[in-house]
Short mmCIF file of N, CA and C in Angstrom, two decimals:
data_model
loop_
_atom_site.label_atom_id
_atom_site.label_comp_id
_atom_site.label_asym_id
_atom_site.label_seq_id
_atom_site.Cartn_x
_atom_site.Cartn_y
_atom_site.Cartn_z
N MET A 1 1.41 -15.41 8.24
CA MET A 1 0.40 -14.91 7.31
C MET A 1 -0.17 -13.61 7.78
N THR A 2 -0.29 -12.65 6.92
CA THR A 2 -0.79 -11.32 7.27
C THR A 2 -2.33 -11.35 7.24
N GLU A 3 -2.87 -10.74 8.27
CA GLU A 3 -4.33 -10.67 8.37
C GLU A 3 -4.79 -9.44 7.55
N LEU A 4 -5.79 -9.68 6.72
CA LEU A 4 -6.39 -8.56 5.96
C LEU A 4 -7.65 -8.07 6.68
N PHE A 5 -7.82 -6.79 6.71
CA PHE A 5 -8.98 -6.20 7.31
C PHE A 5 -9.79 -5.61 6.15
N SER A 6 -11.09 -6.10 6.04
CA SER A 6 -11.80 -5.71 4.86
C SER A 6 -13.27 -5.46 5.21
N PHE A 7 -13.93 -4.69 4.34
CA PHE A 7 -15.33 -4.45 4.42
C PHE A 7 -15.88 -4.01 3.04
N ASP A 8 -17.16 -4.19 2.90
CA ASP A 8 -17.84 -3.77 1.64
C ASP A 8 -18.72 -2.57 1.93
N CYS A 9 -18.71 -1.61 1.04
CA CYS A 9 -19.55 -0.43 1.23
C CYS A 9 -19.77 0.27 -0.11
N ASN A 10 -20.99 0.79 -0.34
CA ASN A 10 -21.25 1.54 -1.54
C ASN A 10 -20.87 0.78 -2.82
N GLY A 11 -21.05 -0.49 -2.79
CA GLY A 11 -20.77 -1.35 -3.96
C GLY A 11 -19.32 -1.61 -4.27
N ALA A 12 -18.43 -1.35 -3.31
CA ALA A 12 -16.99 -1.60 -3.47
C ALA A 12 -16.48 -2.40 -2.25
N SER A 13 -15.35 -3.09 -2.49
CA SER A 13 -14.68 -3.76 -1.42
C SER A 13 -13.42 -3.01 -1.02
N TYR A 14 -13.15 -2.95 0.28
CA TYR A 14 -11.96 -2.26 0.75
C TYR A 14 -11.16 -3.25 1.58
N GLN A 15 -9.89 -3.35 1.38
CA GLN A 15 -8.97 -4.22 2.12
C GLN A 15 -7.75 -3.44 2.61
N PHE A 16 -7.38 -3.74 3.84
CA PHE A 16 -6.22 -3.06 4.49
C PHE A 16 -5.33 -4.13 5.08
N VAL A 17 -4.03 -3.91 4.95
CA VAL A 17 -3.06 -4.89 5.44
C VAL A 17 -2.61 -4.59 6.88
N SER A 18 -3.04 -3.45 7.42
CA SER A 18 -2.63 -3.13 8.80
C SER A 18 -3.74 -2.25 9.45
N VAL A 19 -3.76 -2.24 10.75
CA VAL A 19 -4.64 -1.39 11.48
C VAL A 19 -4.31 0.08 11.24
N ASP A 20 -2.99 0.32 11.10
CA ASP A 20 -2.57 1.73 10.81
C ASP A 20 -3.17 2.24 9.47
N ALA A 21 -3.20 1.37 8.50
CA ALA A 21 -3.74 1.76 7.19
C ALA A 21 -5.25 1.99 7.32
N LEU A 22 -5.95 1.21 8.13
CA LEU A 22 -7.36 1.39 8.32
C LEU A 22 -7.61 2.66 9.08
N GLU A 23 -6.83 2.96 10.12
CA GLU A 23 -6.97 4.20 10.83
C GLU A 23 -6.71 5.43 9.94
N SER A 24 -5.72 5.34 9.10
CA SER A 24 -5.44 6.40 8.14
C SER A 24 -6.59 6.65 7.21
N PHE A 25 -7.20 5.57 6.72
CA PHE A 25 -8.36 5.67 5.86
C PHE A 25 -9.51 6.43 6.54
N VAL A 26 -9.76 6.09 7.80
CA VAL A 26 -10.79 6.72 8.55
C VAL A 26 -10.54 8.22 8.72
N LEU A 27 -9.30 8.57 9.08
CA LEU A 27 -8.90 9.94 9.28
C LEU A 27 -9.02 10.73 7.97
N GLU A 28 -8.54 10.15 6.88
CA GLU A 28 -8.55 10.81 5.59
C GLU A 28 -10.02 11.04 5.15
N HIS A 29 -10.85 10.08 5.32
CA HIS A 29 -12.22 10.23 4.89
C HIS A 29 -13.05 11.12 5.82
N THR A 30 -12.60 11.26 7.07
CA THR A 30 -13.25 12.19 7.99
C THR A 30 -12.96 13.62 7.53
N HIS A 31 -11.69 13.83 7.06
CA HIS A 31 -11.33 15.14 6.50
C HIS A 31 -12.14 15.43 5.25
N ILE A 32 -12.28 14.47 4.39
CA ILE A 32 -13.10 14.62 3.16
C ILE A 32 -14.53 14.97 3.50
N ALA A 33 -15.06 14.30 4.51
CA ALA A 33 -16.46 14.54 4.92
C ALA A 33 -16.59 15.99 5.47
N ARG A 34 -15.64 16.45 6.23
CA ARG A 34 -15.63 17.77 6.72
C ARG A 34 -15.65 18.78 5.57
N GLN A 35 -14.80 18.57 4.56
CA GLN A 35 -14.76 19.47 3.39
C GLN A 35 -16.11 19.43 2.63
N LEU A 36 -16.66 18.25 2.45
CA LEU A 36 -17.98 18.18 1.77
C LEU A 36 -19.06 18.91 2.56
N GLY A 37 -19.03 18.73 3.89
CA GLY A 37 -20.01 19.46 4.72
C GLY A 37 -19.88 20.97 4.56
N GLU A 38 -18.65 21.44 4.56
CA GLU A 38 -18.44 22.88 4.32
C GLU A 38 -18.96 23.32 2.90
N ALA A 39 -18.75 22.48 1.93
CA ALA A 39 -19.17 22.78 0.61
C ALA A 39 -20.73 22.85 0.54
N VAL A 40 -21.36 21.95 1.22
CA VAL A 40 -22.84 21.95 1.28
C VAL A 40 -23.31 23.25 1.92
N ASP A 41 -22.67 23.63 2.99
CA ASP A 41 -23.10 24.88 3.69
C ASP A 41 -22.91 26.14 2.81
N LYS A 42 -21.89 26.13 1.94
CA LYS A 42 -21.61 27.28 1.17
C LYS A 42 -22.31 27.34 -0.24
N GLU A 43 -22.72 26.18 -0.72
CA GLU A 43 -23.26 26.11 -2.08
C GLU A 43 -24.74 26.60 -2.13
N LEU A 44 -24.96 27.55 -3.08
CA LEU A 44 -26.26 28.07 -3.23
C LEU A 44 -27.07 27.37 -4.34
N ASP A 45 -26.43 26.80 -5.31
CA ASP A 45 -27.08 26.11 -6.37
C ASP A 45 -27.60 24.75 -5.85
N LEU A 46 -28.94 24.58 -5.91
CA LEU A 46 -29.59 23.40 -5.38
C LEU A 46 -29.09 22.13 -5.92
N GLN A 47 -28.89 22.01 -7.24
CA GLN A 47 -28.39 20.76 -7.86
C GLN A 47 -27.00 20.41 -7.37
N LYS A 48 -26.09 21.40 -7.32
CA LYS A 48 -24.76 21.11 -6.82
C LYS A 48 -24.80 20.72 -5.33
N ARG A 49 -25.66 21.40 -4.58
CA ARG A 49 -25.82 21.10 -3.16
C ARG A 49 -26.25 19.66 -2.95
N GLN A 50 -27.23 19.23 -3.76
CA GLN A 50 -27.71 17.85 -3.65
C GLN A 50 -26.60 16.84 -4.01
N THR A 51 -25.80 17.18 -4.98
CA THR A 51 -24.66 16.32 -5.36
C THR A 51 -23.66 16.20 -4.20
N PHE A 52 -23.38 17.33 -3.56
CA PHE A 52 -22.46 17.30 -2.41
C PHE A 52 -23.06 16.49 -1.27
N ILE A 53 -24.33 16.61 -1.04
CA ILE A 53 -25.01 15.88 0.04
C ILE A 53 -24.93 14.35 -0.24
N ALA A 54 -25.18 13.98 -1.53
CA ALA A 54 -25.07 12.58 -1.91
C ALA A 54 -23.67 12.03 -1.71
N SER A 55 -22.64 12.82 -2.07
CA SER A 55 -21.28 12.41 -1.88
C SER A 55 -20.91 12.32 -0.39
N LEU A 56 -21.45 13.27 0.37
CA LEU A 56 -21.17 13.25 1.83
C LEU A 56 -21.77 11.98 2.44
N ALA A 57 -22.99 11.59 2.01
CA ALA A 57 -23.60 10.38 2.54
C ALA A 57 -22.78 9.16 2.22
N GLU A 58 -22.23 9.08 1.05
CA GLU A 58 -21.36 7.95 0.66
C GLU A 58 -20.11 7.90 1.50
N VAL A 59 -19.50 9.07 1.73
CA VAL A 59 -18.28 9.14 2.53
C VAL A 59 -18.57 8.76 3.99
N GLN A 60 -19.71 9.24 4.49
CA GLN A 60 -20.11 8.93 5.87
C GLN A 60 -20.31 7.42 6.02
N ASN A 61 -20.94 6.78 4.98
CA ASN A 61 -21.09 5.31 5.04
C ASN A 61 -19.70 4.62 5.12
N LEU A 62 -18.77 5.09 4.37
CA LEU A 62 -17.37 4.54 4.40
C LEU A 62 -16.79 4.68 5.81
N ILE A 63 -16.95 5.85 6.37
CA ILE A 63 -16.39 6.10 7.70
C ILE A 63 -17.04 5.18 8.74
N TRP A 64 -18.38 5.02 8.66
CA TRP A 64 -19.07 4.22 9.61
C TRP A 64 -18.61 2.74 9.49
N LYS A 65 -18.52 2.25 8.24
CA LYS A 65 -18.16 0.84 8.00
C LYS A 65 -16.71 0.61 8.54
N ALA A 66 -15.80 1.52 8.11
CA ALA A 66 -14.44 1.40 8.48
C ALA A 66 -14.26 1.53 10.02
N GLY A 67 -15.01 2.49 10.58
CA GLY A 67 -14.94 2.64 12.01
C GLY A 67 -15.47 1.44 12.77
N ASP A 68 -16.52 0.85 12.28
CA ASP A 68 -17.01 -0.39 12.91
C ASP A 68 -15.95 -1.50 12.85
N LEU A 69 -15.30 -1.65 11.68
CA LEU A 69 -14.24 -2.63 11.57
C LEU A 69 -13.07 -2.34 12.48
N LEU A 70 -12.71 -1.09 12.55
CA LEU A 70 -11.64 -0.71 13.47
C LEU A 70 -11.98 -1.01 14.92
N ASN A 71 -13.19 -0.69 15.33
CA ASN A 71 -13.64 -1.02 16.69
C ASN A 71 -13.58 -2.52 16.95
N GLU A 72 -14.01 -3.29 15.95
CA GLU A 72 -14.00 -4.72 16.08
C GLU A 72 -12.57 -5.25 16.25
N VAL A 73 -11.67 -4.75 15.43
CA VAL A 73 -10.26 -5.19 15.51
C VAL A 73 -9.66 -4.81 16.84
N GLU A 74 -9.93 -3.58 17.26
CA GLU A 74 -9.38 -3.15 18.58
C GLU A 74 -9.90 -3.88 19.75
N SER A 75 -11.16 -4.25 19.68
CA SER A 75 -11.78 -5.03 20.80
C SER A 75 -11.18 -6.40 20.82
N ARG A 76 -10.90 -7.00 19.66
CA ARG A 76 -10.20 -8.32 19.58
C ARG A 76 -8.83 -8.26 20.21
N GLU A 77 -8.08 -7.16 19.93
CA GLU A 77 -6.78 -7.01 20.45
C GLU A 77 -6.77 -6.85 21.98
N VAL A 78 -7.77 -6.16 22.51
CA VAL A 78 -7.88 -6.02 23.96
C VAL A 78 -8.14 -7.35 24.63
N LYS A 79 -8.95 -8.17 24.01
CA LYS A 79 -9.26 -9.49 24.59
C LYS A 79 -8.09 -10.44 24.58
N LEU A 80 -7.11 -10.22 23.66
CA LEU A 80 -5.92 -11.08 23.59
C LEU A 80 -5.06 -10.73 24.69
#
């Protein structure tokens, strides 16, 4: 039986069938967060800037939750 790795964040559920998929998710969303951070720094329009900041906060929450799950999974593997 395949173990699913899952977490809930920002009103959605996320499931991964492998640690590699979870790691890829974290890396991909770290890249997105970097891009949003750059957009915040460059944007002069206050409303657009606030939208970028809100989006960045949601992506950061995803990264933190996925990172916590990844750490939990890796610590379990070390104990085995």
